[in-house]
Amino acid sequence: MAKDPSNPVENPGGYRPDDPRYGLSGQALQDYYLSQPPQWFIRSMYAPDALDRRAQAMAEHLAYQQKFRDKVHFAGPLLSDDGSAPLGTMAIIEMPDRAAAEAYVAGDGFARAGMLEPPTITRFVSSKRLKHFDRAPDPDLQLFVCECLDGPDAATLRPQTAADHHAYQGSIIDRYMAHGPLRGDDGVALLGSLFLIEVADRNTAELLVANEPMTAGGVFGAVNIHRWRLGKSLS
């Protein structure tokens, strides 16, 4: 029998048929999230004088990235909107807990050189089974990482927008390299959503997020969008 995503009994969360969460809700959905190897989204912005030390620290940074090659799902520099200036680094890495993710950041050559501001580290579960090497970026497009953080009424508003949210993602699924919920360290609390997208430019990235039903529905209280590129150290 064909799947019917719109059937609230068969698929109470409104997930797409190709989504591993299809048909799950309540404890079964929570068990799914907890069964996934913990991933961590890490955003580290450069300190004001970091670029003065970047060239000297680069070799150590690249070697360190290679050491964790099998654990890194995505990584690369955050860039200015025109792509000319590095502003920081981001990674999605598989680590057992927050302490291990923090240790990963602390051991990086850029951190050891004092280049990084205190990092943002948030647990993440990707709904798309892609990693760094699974998809070559389109040279005519740009990559953006979009952090969408829940507002104070998210718990009430999210269920009201879930079906439209998943339908919207399905309509532009080829634009995503990764997407999924940001969660608390325990893997249970829901904090927001993360999108790694490939689009024409920043205006298009902002429009994609603005048209997201959870944005229009007031679920997200804050949105951070940064241009980035895939790190050459993992190529």
XYZ file of C-alpha atoms in Angstrom:
235
model
C 0.000 0.000 0.000
C 1.344 3.430 -0.942
C 2.306 5.789 1.844
C 0.002 8.739 2.474
C 2.011 11.552 4.119
C -1.146 13.606 4.654
C -2.813 10.890 6.739
C -2.511 12.068 10.375
C -2.990 8.531 11.677
C -0.313 7.008 9.458
C 2.058 9.976 9.663
C 1.220 12.272 12.603
C 4.416 14.308 12.235
C 3.781 15.205 8.594
C 7.171 13.806 7.487
C 7.989 13.048 3.859
C 7.965 9.366 2.798
C 11.751 9.478 2.247
C 12.365 10.860 5.758
C 13.543 8.241 8.293
C 11.112 9.802 10.786
C 8.089 9.007 8.608
C 5.211 7.697 10.728
C 6.974 8.332 14.035
C 5.629 10.414 16.898
C 5.780 10.612 20.672
C 8.118 8.138 22.353
C 8.929 6.367 19.081
C 10.196 9.640 17.596
C 12.206 10.426 20.720
C 13.700 6.926 20.653
C 14.705 7.482 17.023
C 16.589 10.667 17.869
C 18.320 9.047 20.824
C 19.333 6.061 18.680
C 21.303 8.252 16.256
C 25.043 8.785 16.818
C 25.323 12.248 18.404
C 26.305 14.969 15.945
C 27.315 18.471 16.987
C 27.030 21.687 15.030
C 30.001 23.886 15.913
C 30.336 27.523 14.874
C 33.546 29.336 15.820
C 33.987 32.960 14.792
C 37.454 34.466 14.482
C 38.770 36.838 17.121
C 39.439 40.413 15.869
C 43.146 39.809 15.177
C 42.835 36.187 14.036
C 43.768 36.751 10.399
C 47.229 37.900 11.473
C 47.879 34.361 12.771
C 45.845 32.306 10.322
C 48.595 31.513 7.827
C 50.959 30.364 10.573
C 48.314 28.116 12.170
C 46.953 26.698 8.915
C 49.196 23.629 8.613
C 48.340 22.453 12.121
C 44.651 23.128 11.470
C 44.656 21.099 8.237
C 46.473 18.169 9.835
C 44.012 18.188 12.719
C 41.043 18.114 10.349
C 42.531 15.119 8.565
C 42.870 13.328 11.914
C 39.087 13.565 12.424
C 38.183 12.989 8.782
C 35.947 9.981 9.516
C 33.982 11.877 12.179
C 33.364 15.098 10.274
C 30.080 15.230 8.346
C 30.666 18.783 7.064
C 33.302 21.421 7.768
C 34.660 24.596 6.263
C 35.308 28.300 6.681
C 32.577 30.861 7.262
C 32.908 33.700 4.765
C 31.895 37.282 4.157
C 28.903 37.667 1.840
C 31.154 38.246 -1.181
C 33.211 35.167 -0.297
C 36.486 37.065 -0.077
C 37.166 37.092 3.674
C 37.176 34.189 6.162
C 35.175 35.038 9.302
C 35.402 31.781 11.230
C 34.856 28.051 10.905
C 31.971 25.638 11.172
C 31.722 21.877 11.489
C 29.160 19.146 11.946
C 31.009 16.345 13.677
C 30.070 13.023 15.221
C 31.162 12.915 18.869
C 29.771 10.969 21.855
C 28.962 14.014 23.982
C 29.436 17.758 24.448
C 32.707 17.313 26.327
C 34.198 15.491 23.341
C 32.926 18.193 20.971
C 34.482 20.879 23.170
C 37.762 18.959 23.251
C 37.685 18.725 19.456
C 37.429 22.515 19.186
C 40.119 23.120 21.812
C 42.608 20.876 20.017
C 42.276 22.583 16.628
C 45.280 24.561 15.456
C 43.201 27.720 15.144
C 42.031 27.424 18.757
C 45.547 26.657 19.983
C 46.728 29.825 18.224
C 44.104 31.876 20.096
C 42.229 32.725 16.900
C 38.715 31.677 17.909
C 35.994 33.301 19.943
C 34.088 30.973 22.325
C 32.300 28.490 20.059
C 28.599 27.769 19.680
C 28.110 24.015 20.110
C 24.659 22.473 19.620
C 23.546 18.883 19.206
C 22.135 18.168 15.754
C 20.313 15.344 13.978
C 20.417 15.506 10.188
C 17.340 14.365 8.287
C 19.382 14.006 5.097
C 21.967 11.262 4.819
C 24.684 13.277 3.093
C 28.248 13.964 4.186
C 31.106 16.158 3.027
C 32.117 13.983 0.042
C 28.683 12.816 -1.081
C 27.786 15.848 -3.183
C 30.036 18.171 -5.140
C 28.944 21.812 -4.826
C 27.664 23.559 -7.935
C 30.372 26.119 -8.837
C 27.671 28.575 -9.915
C 25.948 28.508 -6.512
C 26.897 29.482 -2.963
C 26.651 27.578 0.329
C 24.992 28.975 3.440
C 24.502 27.657 6.956
C 21.229 28.808 8.524
C 20.698 28.515 12.278
C 17.022 28.938 13.146
C 16.520 29.153 16.904
C 13.141 28.570 18.499
C 11.255 31.480 20.015
C 9.358 31.421 23.320
C 6.131 30.049 21.773
C 7.775 27.367 19.633
C 6.377 24.422 21.586
C 2.836 25.594 20.815
C 3.415 26.817 17.261
C 5.650 24.045 15.910
C 2.942 21.331 15.731
C 0.682 23.761 13.864
C 3.269 24.294 11.118
C 4.877 20.824 10.969
C 2.995 19.466 7.940
C 3.558 22.635 5.887
C 7.203 22.675 7.000
C 7.867 19.169 5.701
C 5.962 19.815 2.476
C 8.022 22.969 1.902
C 11.276 21.136 2.503
C 10.193 18.426 0.094
C 9.547 21.030 -2.606
C 13.125 22.352 -2.392
C 14.907 19.247 -1.125
C 17.665 19.527 -3.745
C 18.757 22.820 -2.185
C 19.685 21.142 1.121
C 23.019 19.509 1.879
C 21.839 18.893 5.451
C 18.799 19.830 7.481
C 17.308 18.781 10.782
C 16.558 19.734 14.377
C 18.935 21.378 16.820
C 18.521 19.700 20.195
C 19.675 19.942 23.789
C 22.707 18.027 24.995
C 20.431 15.177 26.106
C 19.099 14.773 22.576
C 15.534 15.376 23.763
C 14.937 19.129 24.142
C 14.159 20.840 20.830
C 16.030 24.137 20.317
C 15.510 24.959 16.636
C 16.520 23.848 13.147
C 19.694 23.889 11.071
C 19.819 24.130 7.272
C 22.901 23.775 5.078
C 21.741 25.049 1.712
C 23.089 25.661 -1.793
C 21.518 28.667 -3.513
C 22.380 31.557 -5.833
C 23.267 34.192 -3.220
C 22.525 35.531 0.242
C 19.250 37.143 -0.825
C 18.036 33.758 -2.044
C 19.143 32.132 1.215
C 17.234 34.722 3.227
C 14.159 34.234 1.041
C 14.311 30.457 1.454
C 14.316 30.817 5.238
C 11.657 33.557 5.184
C 9.347 31.297 3.159
C 9.883 28.407 5.563
C 6.467 27.830 7.235
C 8.057 27.684 10.670
C 9.499 31.148 10.110
C 6.187 32.533 8.889
C 4.388 30.707 11.698
C 6.468 32.350 14.415
C 8.289 29.196 15.527
C 11.745 30.706 15.105
C 12.724 33.606 17.319
C 16.152 34.237 15.778
C 17.859 33.325 12.506
C 21.614 33.433 11.787
C 22.792 32.999 8.196
C 26.463 32.689 7.221
C 28.060 31.988 3.883
C 30.564 29.119 3.946
C 32.371 26.658 1.710
C 33.468 23.058 2.025
C 36.838 22.825 3.720
C 39.761 21.993 1.472
C 41.446 20.043 4.281
C 38.940 17.207 3.794
C 39.112 17.132 -0.003
